[in-house]
PDB file of C-alpha atoms in Angstrom:
ATOM      1  CA  MET A   1     -18.562   0.349  -4.139  1.00  0.00           C
ATOM      2  CA  ILE A   2     -19.441   3.463  -6.234  1.00  0.00           C
ATOM      3  CA  ILE A   3     -16.719   4.046  -9.108  1.00  0.00           C
ATOM      4  CA  LEU A   4     -15.687   7.080 -10.540  1.00  0.00           C
ATOM      5  CA  THR A   5     -13.347   7.592 -13.306  1.00  0.00           C
ATOM      6  CA  ASP A   6     -11.919  10.095 -15.885  1.00  0.00           C
ATOM      7  CA  SER A   7     -10.546   7.183 -18.145  1.00  0.00           C
ATOM      8  CA  ILE A   8     -12.452   4.285 -19.401  1.00  0.00           C
ATOM      9  CA  SER A   9      -9.409   2.563 -20.825  1.00  0.00           C
ATOM     10  CA  PHE A  10      -7.401   2.766 -17.299  1.00  0.00           C
ATOM     11  CA  LEU A  11     -10.571   1.690 -15.458  1.00  0.00           C
ATOM     12  CA  LYS A  12     -10.691  -1.375 -17.782  1.00  0.00           C
ATOM     13  CA  GLN A  13      -7.230  -1.964 -17.100  1.00  0.00           C
ATOM     14  CA  LEU A  14      -7.923  -2.059 -13.371  1.00  0.00           C
ATOM     15  CA  LEU A  15     -10.903  -3.952 -13.265  1.00  0.00           C
ATOM     16  CA  GLY A  16     -10.308  -6.155 -16.442  1.00  0.00           C
ATOM     17  CA  GLY A  17     -13.459  -8.352 -17.365  1.00  0.00           C
ATOM     18  CA  SER A  18     -15.055  -7.136 -14.362  1.00  0.00           C
ATOM     19  CA  THR A  19     -15.737  -3.678 -15.727  1.00  0.00           C
ATOM     20  CA  PRO A  20     -19.317  -2.720 -15.330  1.00  0.00           C
ATOM     21  CA  SER A  21     -21.323  -0.557 -17.888  1.00  0.00           C
ATOM     22  CA  LEU A  22     -20.688   3.136 -17.230  1.00  0.00           C
ATOM     23  CA  LEU A  23     -22.847   6.138 -17.261  1.00  0.00           C
ATOM     24  CA  PRO A  24     -21.796   9.968 -17.506  1.00  0.00           C
ATOM     25  CA  ILE A  25     -21.385  11.114 -13.915  1.00  0.00           C
ATOM     26  CA  ASP A  26     -24.312  12.940 -12.147  1.00  0.00           C
ATOM     27  CA  GLN A  27     -23.953  16.522 -10.512  1.00  0.00           C
ATOM     28  CA  GLY A  28     -23.644  14.961  -6.953  1.00  0.00           C
ATOM     29  CA  HIS A  29     -20.824  12.592  -7.650  1.00  0.00           C
ATOM     30  CA  GLN A  30     -19.185  15.511 -10.036  1.00  0.00           C
ATOM     31  CA  GLN A  31     -18.831  17.546  -6.839  1.00  0.00           C
ATOM     32  CA  LEU A  32     -17.820  14.664  -4.876  1.00  0.00           C
ATOM     33  CA  PHE A  33     -15.113  13.960  -7.300  1.00  0.00           C
ATOM     34  CA  THR A  34     -13.901  17.376  -7.303  1.00  0.00           C
ATOM     35  CA  ARG A  35     -13.758  18.070  -3.541  1.00  0.00           C
ATOM     36  CA  LEU A  36     -11.689  15.086  -3.051  1.00  0.00           C
ATOM     37  CA  THR A  37      -9.290  15.388  -6.002  1.00  0.00           C
ATOM     38  CA  GLY A  38      -9.179  19.034  -6.785  1.00  0.00           C
ATOM     39  CA  GLU A  39      -9.578  18.288 -10.327  1.00  0.00           C
ATOM     40  CA  GLN A  40     -12.094  19.842 -12.618  1.00  0.00           C
ATOM     41  CA  GLY A  41     -13.061  19.462 -16.170  1.00  0.00           C
ATOM     42  CA  GLY A  42     -13.075  16.673 -18.297  1.00  0.00           C
ATOM     43  CA  GLN A  43     -15.627  13.776 -19.054  1.00  0.00           C
ATOM     44  CA  LEU A  44     -16.190  11.704 -15.833  1.00  0.00           C
ATOM     45  CA  TRP A  45     -18.077   8.330 -15.746  1.00  0.00           C
ATOM     46  CA  GLN A  46     -19.514   6.498 -12.851  1.00  0.00           C
ATOM     47  CA  SER A  47     -20.765   3.119 -12.109  1.00  0.00           C
ATOM     48  CA  ASP A  48     -21.040   0.494  -9.034  1.00  0.00           C
ATOM     49  CA  ILE A  49     -19.569  -2.771  -8.303  1.00  0.00           C
ATOM     50  CA  PRO A  50     -21.487  -4.160  -5.089  1.00  0.00           C
ATOM     51  CA  THR A  51     -19.133  -7.210  -4.691  1.00  0.00           C
ATOM     52  CA  LEU A  52     -16.135  -4.806  -4.624  1.00  0.00           C
ATOM     53  CA  SER A  53     -15.862  -3.928  -0.929  1.00  0.00           C
ATOM     54  CA  LEU A  54     -13.539  -3.256   2.027  1.00  0.00           C
ATOM     55  CA  GLY A  55     -16.085  -3.742   4.574  1.00  0.00           C
ATOM     56  CA  GLY A  56     -17.408  -0.169   4.755  1.00  0.00           C
ATOM     57  CA  GLU A  57     -21.042   0.910   4.606  1.00  0.00           C
ATOM     58  CA  ARG A  58     -20.341   3.868   2.195  1.00  0.00           C
ATOM     59  CA  GLU A  59     -17.439   3.054  -0.155  1.00  0.00           C
ATOM     60  CA  LEU A  60     -16.063   5.099  -2.847  1.00  0.00           C
ATOM     61  CA  LEU A  61     -13.320   4.152  -5.569  1.00  0.00           C
ATOM     62  CA  LEU A  62     -11.726   6.862  -7.771  1.00  0.00           C
ATOM     63  CA  ALA A  63      -9.715   5.620 -10.589  1.00  0.00           C
ATOM     64  CA  ILE A  64      -7.774   8.547 -12.088  1.00  0.00           C
ATOM     65  CA  ASN A  65      -5.338   7.904 -15.017  1.00  0.00           C
ATOM     66  CA  ALA A  66      -2.688  10.479 -14.199  1.00  0.00           C
ATOM     67  CA  PRO A  67      -3.361  12.748 -11.080  1.00  0.00           C
ATOM     68  CA  THR A  68      -1.233  15.646 -10.827  1.00  0.00           C
ATOM     69  CA  ILE A  69      -0.846  15.582  -6.937  1.00  0.00           C
ATOM     70  CA  SER A  70      -0.170  12.446  -4.533  1.00  0.00           C
ATOM     71  CA  GLN A  71      -3.493  10.970  -3.924  1.00  0.00           C
ATOM     72  CA  PHE A  72      -2.037   9.646  -0.558  1.00  0.00           C
ATOM     73  CA  ASP A  73      -1.408  13.169   0.565  1.00  0.00           C
ATOM     74  CA  GLN A  74      -5.088  14.184  -0.690  1.00  0.00           C
ATOM     75  CA  LEU A  75      -6.718  11.411   1.520  1.00  0.00           C
ATOM     76  CA  ALA A  76      -4.275  12.081   4.340  1.00  0.00           C
ATOM     77  CA  ASN A  77      -5.348  15.912   4.275  1.00  0.00           C
ATOM     78  CA  LEU A  78      -8.928  15.206   4.536  1.00  0.00           C
ATOM     79  CA  ASN A  79     -11.158  15.786   7.573  1.00  0.00           C
ATOM     80  CA  ASP A  80     -13.895  13.404   8.581  1.00  0.00           C
ATOM     81  CA  LEU A  81     -16.463  16.324   8.012  1.00  0.00           C
ATOM     82  CA  ARG A  82     -16.211  18.726   5.060  1.00  0.00           C
ATOM     83  CA  GLU A  83     -18.867  21.426   4.607  1.00  0.00           C
ATOM     84  CA  GLY A  84     -21.340  20.023   6.700  1.00  0.00           C
ATOM     85  CA  GLU A  85     -21.378  16.327   4.706  1.00  0.00           C
ATOM     86  CA  LEU A  86     -20.135  13.066   5.849  1.00  0.00           C
ATOM     87  CA  LEU A  87     -17.516  11.367   3.786  1.00  0.00           C
ATOM     88  CA  PRO A  88     -17.766   7.956   2.648  1.00  0.00           C
ATOM     89  CA  ASP A  89     -16.460   5.346   5.196  1.00  0.00           C
ATOM     90  CA  THR A  90     -14.005   3.794   2.925  1.00  0.00           C
ATOM     91  CA  ILE A  91     -12.228   5.907  -0.028  1.00  0.00           C
ATOM     92  CA  VAL A  92     -10.048   4.169  -2.440  1.00  0.00           C
ATOM     93  CA  MET A  93      -7.848   6.114  -5.023  1.00  0.00           C
ATOM     94  CA  VAL A  94      -5.969   4.398  -7.858  1.00  0.00           C
ATOM     95  CA  ALA A  95      -3.792   6.299 -10.379  1.00  0.00           C
ATOM     96  CA  GLY A  96      -2.551   4.801 -13.586  1.00  0.00           C
ATOM     97  CA  ARG A  97       0.592   7.087 -13.373  1.00  0.00           C
ATOM     98  CA  GLY A  98       1.551  10.566 -11.559  1.00  0.00           C
ATOM     99  CA  ASN A  99       3.850  13.097 -10.440  1.00  0.00           C
ATOM    100  CA  ASN A 100       4.680  14.086  -6.840  1.00  0.00           C
ATOM    101  CA  PHE A 101       4.315  10.691  -5.529  1.00  0.00           C
ATOM    102  CA  HIS A 102       6.326   9.749  -2.590  1.00  0.00           C
ATOM    103  CA  GLY A 103       7.466   6.634  -0.318  1.00  0.00           C
ATOM    104  CA  TYR A 104       8.181   6.161   3.183  1.00  0.00           C
ATOM    105  CA  LYS A 105       9.777   9.227   5.046  1.00  0.00           C
ATOM    106  CA  GLY A 106       9.004  11.270   1.922  1.00  0.00           C
ATOM    107  CA  ARG A 107      11.556   9.624  -0.350  1.00  0.00           C
ATOM    108  CA  SER A 108      10.548  10.473  -4.094  1.00  0.00           C
ATOM    109  CA  TRP A 109       8.514   7.536  -5.508  1.00  0.00           C
ATOM    110  CA  ILE A 110       8.923   7.424  -9.482  1.00  0.00           C
ATOM    111  CA  SER A 111       5.153   6.432 -11.061  1.00  0.00           C
ATOM    112  CA  PRO A 112       5.544   5.331 -14.748  1.00  0.00           C
ATOM    113  CA  PRO A 113       2.414   3.925 -16.118  1.00  0.00           C
ATOM    114  CA  GLY A 114       1.750  -0.228 -15.728  1.00  0.00           C
ATOM    115  CA  ASN A 115       2.265  -0.336 -12.175  1.00  0.00           C
ATOM    116  CA  LEU A 116      -0.338   0.158  -9.349  1.00  0.00           C
ATOM    117  CA  TYR A 117      -0.660   2.998  -7.198  1.00  0.00           C
ATOM    118  CA  LEU A 118      -3.440   2.468  -4.437  1.00  0.00           C
ATOM    119  CA  SER A 119      -4.211   4.533  -1.579  1.00  0.00           C
ATOM    120  CA  VAL A 120      -7.086   3.862   0.746  1.00  0.00           C
ATOM    121  CA  ARG A 121      -8.712   5.960   3.767  1.00  0.00           C
ATOM    122  CA  PHE A 122     -10.550   4.042   6.438  1.00  0.00           C
ATOM    123  CA  ALA A 123     -12.692   5.962   8.649  1.00  0.00           C
ATOM    124  CA  LEU A 124     -13.061   4.211  12.197  1.00  0.00           C
ATOM    125  CA  GLN A 125     -13.533   5.667  15.783  1.00  0.00           C
ATOM    126  CA  GLN A 126     -11.680   2.984  17.647  1.00  0.00           C
ATOM    127  CA  LYS A 127      -9.082   2.792  20.158  1.00  0.00           C
ATOM    128  CA  LEU A 128      -5.959   0.832  19.034  1.00  0.00           C
ATOM    129  CA  ALA A 129      -3.107  -0.480  21.227  1.00  0.00           C
ATOM    130  CA  TRP A 130      -0.365   0.498  18.985  1.00  0.00           C
ATOM    131  CA  GLN A 131      -1.574   4.134  17.989  1.00  0.00           C
ATOM    132  CA  GLY A 132      -2.294   2.896  14.475  1.00  0.00           C
ATOM    133  CA  ARG A 133       1.013   1.155  13.609  1.00  0.00           C
ATOM    134  CA  GLU A 134      -1.370  -1.661  13.196  1.00  0.00           C
ATOM    135  CA  PHE A 135      -1.906  -0.087   9.520  1.00  0.00           C
ATOM    136  CA  LEU A 136       1.614  -0.372   8.665  1.00  0.00           C
ATOM    137  CA  ALA A 137       1.686  -4.037   9.282  1.00  0.00           C
ATOM    138  CA  LEU A 138      -1.640  -4.352   7.689  1.00  0.00           C
ATOM    139  CA  SER A 139      -0.596  -2.740   4.351  1.00  0.00           C
ATOM    140  CA  ALA A 140       2.824  -4.517   4.027  1.00  0.00           C
ATOM    141  CA  LEU A 141       1.328  -7.779   4.618  1.00  0.00           C
ATOM    142  CA  SER A 142      -1.714  -7.496   2.370  1.00  0.00           C
ATOM    143  CA  MET A 143       0.596  -6.418  -0.542  1.00  0.00           C
ATOM    144  CA  LEU A 144       2.590  -9.500   0.033  1.00  0.00           C
ATOM    145  CA  GLU A 145      -0.314 -11.765   0.295  1.00  0.00           C
ATOM    146  CA  GLY A 146      -1.686 -10.103  -2.847  1.00  0.00           C
ATOM    147  CA  ILE A 147       1.223 -10.826  -4.882  1.00  0.00           C
ATOM    148  CA  LYS A 148       1.182 -14.374  -3.484  1.00  0.00           C
ATOM    149  CA  HIS A 149      -2.243 -14.755  -4.642  1.00  0.00           C
ATOM    150  CA  VAL A 150      -1.501 -13.708  -8.370  1.00  0.00           C
ATOM    151  CA  ALA A 151       2.002 -15.489  -8.318  1.00  0.00           C
ATOM    152  CA  PRO A 152       1.745 -18.452  -5.722  1.00  0.00           C
ATOM    153  CA  HIS A 153       4.872 -19.856  -7.228  1.00  0.00           C
ATOM    154  CA  LEU A 154       6.868 -16.942  -5.342  1.00  0.00           C
ATOM    155  CA  ASP A 155       5.826 -17.938  -2.096  1.00  0.00           C
ATOM    156  CA  GLY A 156       9.266 -18.808  -0.637  1.00  0.00           C
ATOM    157  CA  ASN A 157      10.860 -15.766  -2.503  1.00  0.00           C
ATOM    158  CA  LEU A 158       8.664 -12.970  -1.120  1.00  0.00           C
ATOM    159  CA  GLY A 159       9.673 -11.255   2.106  1.00  0.00           C
ATOM    160  CA  ILE A 160       9.038  -7.968   4.257  1.00  0.00           C
ATOM    161  CA  LYS A 161      11.985  -5.611   4.837  1.00  0.00           C
ATOM    162  CA  TRP A 162      11.487  -3.578   7.913  1.00  0.00           C
ATOM    163  CA  VAL A 163       9.494  -1.830   8.168  1.00  0.00           C
ATOM    164  CA  ASN A 164       7.774  -1.160   4.991  1.00  0.00           C
ATOM    165  CA  ASP A 165       9.230  -2.817   2.010  1.00  0.00           C
ATOM    166  CA  VAL A 166       8.179  -6.126  -0.084  1.00  0.00           C
ATOM    167  CA  LEU A 167      10.989  -8.010  -1.654  1.00  0.00           C
ATOM    168  CA  VAL A 168      11.205 -10.573  -4.199  1.00  0.00           C
ATOM    169  CA  ASP A 169      14.639 -12.550  -4.101  1.00  0.00           C
ATOM    170  CA  HIS A 170      15.858  -9.110  -2.008  1.00  0.00           C
ATOM    171  CA  HIS A 171      14.802  -6.913  -4.959  1.00  0.00           C
ATOM    172  CA  LYS A 172      11.994  -4.346  -4.124  1.00  0.00           C
ATOM    173  CA  ILE A 173       8.834  -4.968  -5.644  1.00  0.00           C
ATOM    174  CA  GLY A 174       6.805  -2.547  -3.723  1.00  0.00           C
ATOM    175  CA  GLY A 175       6.437  -0.408  -0.605  1.00  0.00           C
ATOM    176  CA  VAL A 176       3.589   1.157   1.713  1.00  0.00           C
ATOM    177  CA  ILE A 177       3.176   4.087   3.692  1.00  0.00           C
ATOM    178  CA  THR A 178       0.724   5.213   6.530  1.00  0.00           C
ATOM    179  CA  ASN A 179      -0.964   8.357   7.970  1.00  0.00           C
ATOM    180  CA  ILE A 180      -3.138   8.176  11.230  1.00  0.00           C
ATOM    181  CA  GLN A 181      -5.400  10.594  12.487  1.00  0.00           C
ATOM    182  CA  SER A 182      -6.139  10.536  16.177  1.00  0.00           C
ATOM    183  CA  MET A 183      -8.426  12.332  18.674  1.00  0.00           C
ATOM    184  CA  GLY A 184      -7.314  11.576  22.136  1.00  0.00           C
ATOM    185  CA  ASP A 185      -6.918   7.715  22.378  1.00  0.00           C
ATOM    186  CA  GLN A 186      -9.259   7.093  19.503  1.00  0.00           C
ATOM    187  CA  VAL A 187      -8.041   6.606  15.825  1.00  0.00           C
ATOM    188  CA  CYS A 188     -10.263   8.431  13.699  1.00  0.00           C
ATOM    189  CA  SER A 189      -8.907   7.724  10.347  1.00  0.00           C
ATOM    190  CA  ALA A 190      -6.017   5.793   8.897  1.00  0.00           C
ATOM    191  CA  VAL A 191      -4.707   6.260   5.185  1.00  0.00           C
ATOM    192  CA  VAL A 192      -2.456   3.726   3.553  1.00  0.00           C
ATOM    193  CA  GLY A 193      -0.510   4.019   0.404  1.00  0.00           C
ATOM    194  CA  ILE A 194       0.651   1.014  -1.482  1.00  0.00           C
ATOM    195  CA  GLY A 195       2.904   0.960  -4.711  1.00  0.00           C
ATOM    196  CA  ILE A 196       3.616  -2.190  -6.585  1.00  0.00           C
ATOM    197  CA  ASN A 197       5.759  -2.480  -9.723  1.00  0.00           C
ATOM    198  CA  VAL A 198       3.611  -4.494 -12.031  1.00  0.00           C
ATOM    199  CA  LEU A 199       4.781  -4.108 -15.374  1.00  0.00           C
ATOM    200  CA  THR A 200       7.825  -1.757 -14.932  1.00  0.00           C
ATOM    201  CA  PRO A 201      10.554  -2.174 -12.463  1.00  0.00           C
ATOM    202  CA  VAL A 202      11.107   1.334 -11.185  1.00  0.00           C
ATOM    203  CA  GLU A 203      14.986   2.336 -11.284  1.00  0.00           C
ATOM    204  CA  LEU A 204      16.113   2.866  -7.889  1.00  0.00           C
ATOM    205  CA  LYS A 205      18.764   5.712  -6.878  1.00  0.00           C
ATOM    206  CA  VAL A 206      22.033   4.232  -8.185  1.00  0.00           C
ATOM    207  CA  GLU A 207      23.715   5.052  -4.682  1.00  0.00           C
ATOM    208  CA  ASP A 208      20.966   3.527  -2.679  1.00  0.00           C
ATOM    209  CA  SER A 209      23.014   0.573  -0.995  1.00  0.00           C
ATOM    210  CA  PHE A 210      20.000  -0.302   1.404  1.00  0.00           C
ATOM    211  CA  VAL A 211      18.245  -2.304  -1.795  1.00  0.00           C
ATOM    212  CA  CYS A 212      19.745  -4.801  -3.844  1.00  0.00           C
ATOM    213  CA  GLY A 213      17.427  -3.643  -6.955  1.00  0.00           C
ATOM    214  CA  ALA A 214      14.187  -3.430  -8.131  1.00  0.00           C
ATOM    215  CA  THR A 215      11.974  -5.941  -9.812  1.00  0.00           C
ATOM    216  CA  SER A 216       8.502  -6.258 -11.294  1.00  0.00           C
ATOM    217  CA  LEU A 217       5.406  -8.819 -11.094  1.00  0.00           C
ATOM    218  CA  SER A 218       5.563  -8.985 -14.943  1.00  0.00           C
ATOM    219  CA  GLN A 219       9.241 -10.428 -14.530  1.00  0.00           C
ATOM    220  CA  HIS A 220       7.760 -13.261 -12.487  1.00  0.00           C
ATOM    221  CA  CYS A 221       4.807 -13.996 -14.134  1.00  0.00           C
ATOM    222  CA  SER A 222       5.699 -14.110 -17.707  1.00  0.00           C
ATOM    223  CA  ASP A 223       4.369 -17.842 -18.274  1.00  0.00           C
ATOM    224  CA  GLN A 224       1.496 -17.792 -15.725  1.00  0.00           C
ATOM    225  CA  SER A 225      -1.971 -18.968 -16.639  1.00  0.00           C
ATOM    226  CA  ASN A 226      -5.032 -19.829 -15.144  1.00  0.00           C
ATOM    227  CA  SER A 227      -6.766 -23.252 -14.678  1.00  0.00           C
ATOM    228  CA  HIS A 228      -8.046 -23.065 -18.333  1.00  0.00           C
ATOM    229  CA  GLY A 229      -4.602 -22.420 -19.776  1.00  0.00           C
ATOM    230  CA  GLU A 230      -5.381 -18.692 -20.604  1.00  0.00           C
ATOM    231  CA  SER A 231      -3.071 -15.884 -19.759  1.00  0.00           C
ATOM    232  CA  LYS A 232      -3.987 -14.049 -16.585  1.00  0.00           C
ATOM    233  CA  ASP A 233      -4.433 -10.409 -16.507  1.00  0.00           C
ATOM    234  CA  ILE A 234      -2.018  -9.792 -13.598  1.00  0.00           C
ATOM    235  CA  PHE A 235      -2.693  -6.055 -13.235  1.00  0.00           C
ATOM    236  CA  SER A 236      -6.504  -6.576 -12.402  1.00  0.00           C
ATOM    237  CA  SER A 237      -5.902  -9.980 -10.656  1.00  0.00           C
ATOM    238  CA  LEU A 238      -3.445  -8.142  -8.174  1.00  0.00           C
ATOM    239  CA  PHE A 239      -5.983  -5.205  -7.746  1.00  0.00           C
ATOM    240  CA  PHE A 240      -8.820  -7.683  -6.679  1.00  0.00           C
ATOM    241  CA  ALA A 241      -6.453  -9.765  -4.395  1.00  0.00           C
ATOM    242  CA  LEU A 242      -5.154  -6.854  -2.734  1.00  0.00           C
ATOM    243  CA  VAL A 243      -8.607  -5.213  -2.058  1.00  0.00           C
ATOM    244  CA  ASN A 244      -9.357  -8.768  -0.723  1.00  0.00           C
ATOM    245  CA  ARG A 245      -6.295  -8.965   1.576  1.00  0.00           C
ATOM    246  CA  LEU A 246      -6.884  -5.463   2.732  1.00  0.00           C
ATOM    247  CA  ALA A 247     -10.426  -6.235   3.527  1.00  0.00           C
ATOM    248  CA  TYR A 248      -9.729  -9.328   5.406  1.00  0.00           C
ATOM    249  CA  ASN A 249      -7.002  -7.748   7.639  1.00  0.00           C
ATOM    250  CA  TYR A 250      -8.634  -4.467   8.249  1.00  0.00           C
ATOM    251  CA  GLN A 251     -11.422  -6.889   9.826  1.00  0.00           C
ATOM    252  CA  GLN A 252      -8.978  -8.364  11.996  1.00  0.00           C
ATOM    253  CA  ILE A 253      -8.138  -5.268  13.468  1.00  0.00           C
ATOM    254  CA  LEU A 254     -11.718  -3.951  13.902  1.00  0.00           C
ATOM    255  CA  VAL A 255     -12.275  -7.134  15.800  1.00  0.00           C
ATOM    256  CA  ASP A 256      -9.437  -6.646  18.067  1.00  0.00           C
ATOM    257  CA  ASN A 257      -7.469  -9.461  16.286  1.00  0.00           C
ATOM    258  CA  TYR A 258      -4.257  -7.493  15.322  1.00  0.00           C
ATOM    259  CA  THR A 259      -2.291 -10.267  17.016  1.00  0.00           C
ATOM    260  CA  GLU A 260      -3.103 -12.527  14.275  1.00  0.00           C
ATOM    261  CA  VAL A 261      -2.084  -9.809  11.460  1.00  0.00           C
ATOM    262  CA  TRP A 262       1.102  -9.136  13.469  1.00  0.00           C
ATOM    263  CA  GLY A 263       2.170 -12.728  13.497  1.00  0.00           C
ATOM    264  CA  ARG A 264       1.764 -13.280   9.669  1.00  0.00           C
ATOM    265  CA  TYR A 265       3.821 -10.041   9.333  1.00  0.00           C
ATOM    266  CA  CYS A 266       6.731 -11.443  11.412  1.00  0.00           C
ATOM    267  CA  HIS A 267       6.268 -14.642   9.635  1.00  0.00           C
ATOM    268  CA  HIS A 268       7.291 -12.826   6.231  1.00  0.00           C
ATOM    269  CA  SER A 269       9.890 -10.870   7.768  1.00  0.00           C
ATOM    270  CA  ILE A 270      13.314 -11.156   6.345  1.00  0.00           C
ATOM    271  CA  LEU A 271      15.071  -9.605   9.288  1.00  0.00           C
ATOM    272  CA  ILE A 272      14.449 -11.896  12.218  1.00  0.00           C
ATOM    273  CA  GLY A 273      17.467 -14.054  13.168  1.00  0.00           C
ATOM    274  CA  ARG A 274      19.554 -12.059  10.636  1.00  0.00           C
ATOM    275  CA  GLU A 275      22.344  -9.479  11.501  1.00  0.00           C
ATOM    276  CA  ILE A 276      21.854  -6.056  10.552  1.00  0.00           C
ATOM    277  CA  GLU A 277      23.124  -2.755  10.743  1.00  0.00           C
ATOM    278  CA  VAL A 278      20.909   0.307  11.400  1.00  0.00           C
ATOM    279  CA  PHE A 279      21.662   3.804   9.933  1.00  0.00           C
ATOM    280  CA  GLY A 280      20.014   7.333   9.690  1.00  0.00           C
ATOM    281  CA  GLU A 281      16.814   7.692   7.769  1.00  0.00           C
ATOM    282  CA  GLU A 282      18.469  10.266   5.584  1.00  0.00           C
ATOM    283  CA  LEU A 283      21.467   8.121   4.295  1.00  0.00           C
ATOM    284  CA  LEU A 284      21.601   6.566   0.957  1.00  0.00           C
ATOM    285  CA  SER A 285      24.648   4.810   1.365  1.00  0.00           C
ATOM    286  CA  THR A 286      26.263   2.600   4.234  1.00  0.00           C
ATOM    287  CA  SER A 287      29.768   4.381   3.294  1.00  0.00           C
ATOM    288  CA  LYS A 288      28.617   7.703   4.313  1.00  0.00           C
ATOM    289  CA  ALA A 289      28.383   7.189   8.152  1.00  0.00           C
ATOM    290  CA  ALA A 290      28.706   4.666  10.794  1.00  0.00           C
ATOM    291  CA  PRO A 291      25.853   2.545  11.927  1.00  0.00           C
ATOM    292  CA  VAL A 292      23.806   3.803  14.961  1.00  0.00           C
ATOM    293  CA  ASN A 293      23.151   0.298  15.998  1.00  0.00           C
ATOM    294  CA  GLN A 294      23.593  -3.149  14.776  1.00  0.00           C
ATOM    295  CA  GLY A 295      23.375  -6.778  15.984  1.00  0.00           C
ATOM    296  CA  ARG A 296      20.941  -9.865  15.383  1.00  0.00           C
ATOM    297  CA  VAL A 297      17.262  -9.377  15.489  1.00  0.00           C
ATOM    298  CA  LEU A 298      15.597 -11.285  18.064  1.00  0.00           C
ATOM    299  CA  ARG A 299      11.894 -10.338  17.481  1.00  0.00           C
ATOM    300  CA  ILE A 300       9.423  -7.756  15.984  1.00  0.00           C
ATOM    301  CA  ALA A 301       7.324  -6.395  18.779  1.00  0.00           C
ATOM    302  CA  PRO A 302       3.508  -5.548  18.101  1.00  0.00           C
ATOM    303  CA  GLY A 303       4.326  -1.903  17.923  1.00  0.00           C
ATOM    304  CA  LEU A 304       6.892  -3.043  15.004  1.00  0.00           C
ATOM    305  CA  GLU A 305      10.142  -2.041  17.215  1.00  0.00           C
ATOM    306  CA  LEU A 306      13.041  -4.274  16.232  1.00  0.00           C
ATOM    307  CA  HIS A 307      14.584  -5.979  19.376  1.00  0.00           C
ATOM    308  CA  LEU A 308      18.240  -6.694  18.877  1.00  0.00           C
ATOM    309  CA  GLU A 309      20.277  -9.327  20.703  1.00  0.00           C
ATOM    310  CA  GLY A 310      22.454  -7.691  23.788  1.00  0.00           C
ATOM    311  CA  GLU A 311      20.525  -4.463  23.397  1.00  0.00           C
ATOM    312  CA  SER A 312      17.934  -2.930  26.097  1.00  0.00           C
ATOM    313  CA  SER A 313      16.510  -0.539  23.785  1.00  0.00           C
ATOM    314  CA  PRO A 314      14.483  -1.505  20.650  1.00  0.00           C
ATOM    315  CA  VAL A 315      15.061   0.078  17.294  1.00  0.00           C
ATOM    316  CA  THR A 316      12.307   2.332  16.329  1.00  0.00           C
ATOM    317  CA  SER A 317      13.706   4.129  13.254  1.00  0.00           C
ATOM    318  CA  GLY A 318      16.367   4.004  10.754  1.00  0.00           C
ATOM    319  CA  ARG A 319      17.325   2.241   7.384  1.00  0.00           C
ATOM    320  CA  ILE A 320      18.289  -1.653   7.521  1.00  0.00           C
ATOM    321  CA  PHE A 321      21.334  -2.928   6.237  1.00  0.00           C
ATOM    322  CA  LEU A 322      21.574  -6.878   5.931  1.00  0.00           C
ATOM    323  CA  LYS A 323      25.043  -8.169   6.780  1.00  0.00           C
TER     324      LYS A 323
END
């Protein structure tokens, strides 16, 4: 994977001991960096890590310390062909911090330093049974599995809250968003955005009664060490674990094995078998309106619809309150 960065210190934080030697960026990659990010000026560097891969033939990682706009939105707005030149099969963008980031349904996402903000664009031409909703399951599952790899002692405490949040002991540690571009029945590209509280638990809106609170990975890994008794760098360890799980789960979708990904997503759901109330997407508090639906969750369908006991129509949107 080709690596472009505007910050050697941030790249070292991201890659840890795997940081390669860097060279000043060449003109071709300088132009590509500017086209993809809209950022101009400043010193840029480039390198290559052949072993870092998400399975594409042409792959690119941009590690940007403090982007001024959402990297997820930048990738979601790309076309497959720009100015007559084909884009890389896989584009990964990672930010050290940023402004104007957002979460699911456009909700503001506070982005302080020390947390992992990763967006990936997969270019594919494939018919998918669930019109790209596979990538919502893929990204949430990959985040949970990446965290579990770094902190295996959290295995029984991690869970997915429908549809896009990962929790530790019912406290939010991260969330995912997706964007799908299709032409006819073919999915042309999928963009996933993943935000994980690694060092800093992001403060939630105090009136948001749908989440118990926030936590960070460092709060659960302060005493963790590797097999040699050395302290682990959880930031870079999490990055590599997350890339590994994204690559594996993406390949399952490409070989038409989404059922296996969906099964693991359901296995980690904290909703199945629980009584819930469903509220409108715009609400922050359960006290401001009556639920639009409620009941016990029987199952989550492959398209990620919730099926409630005694209800003929599945739940396809809304904010969930666990009773």
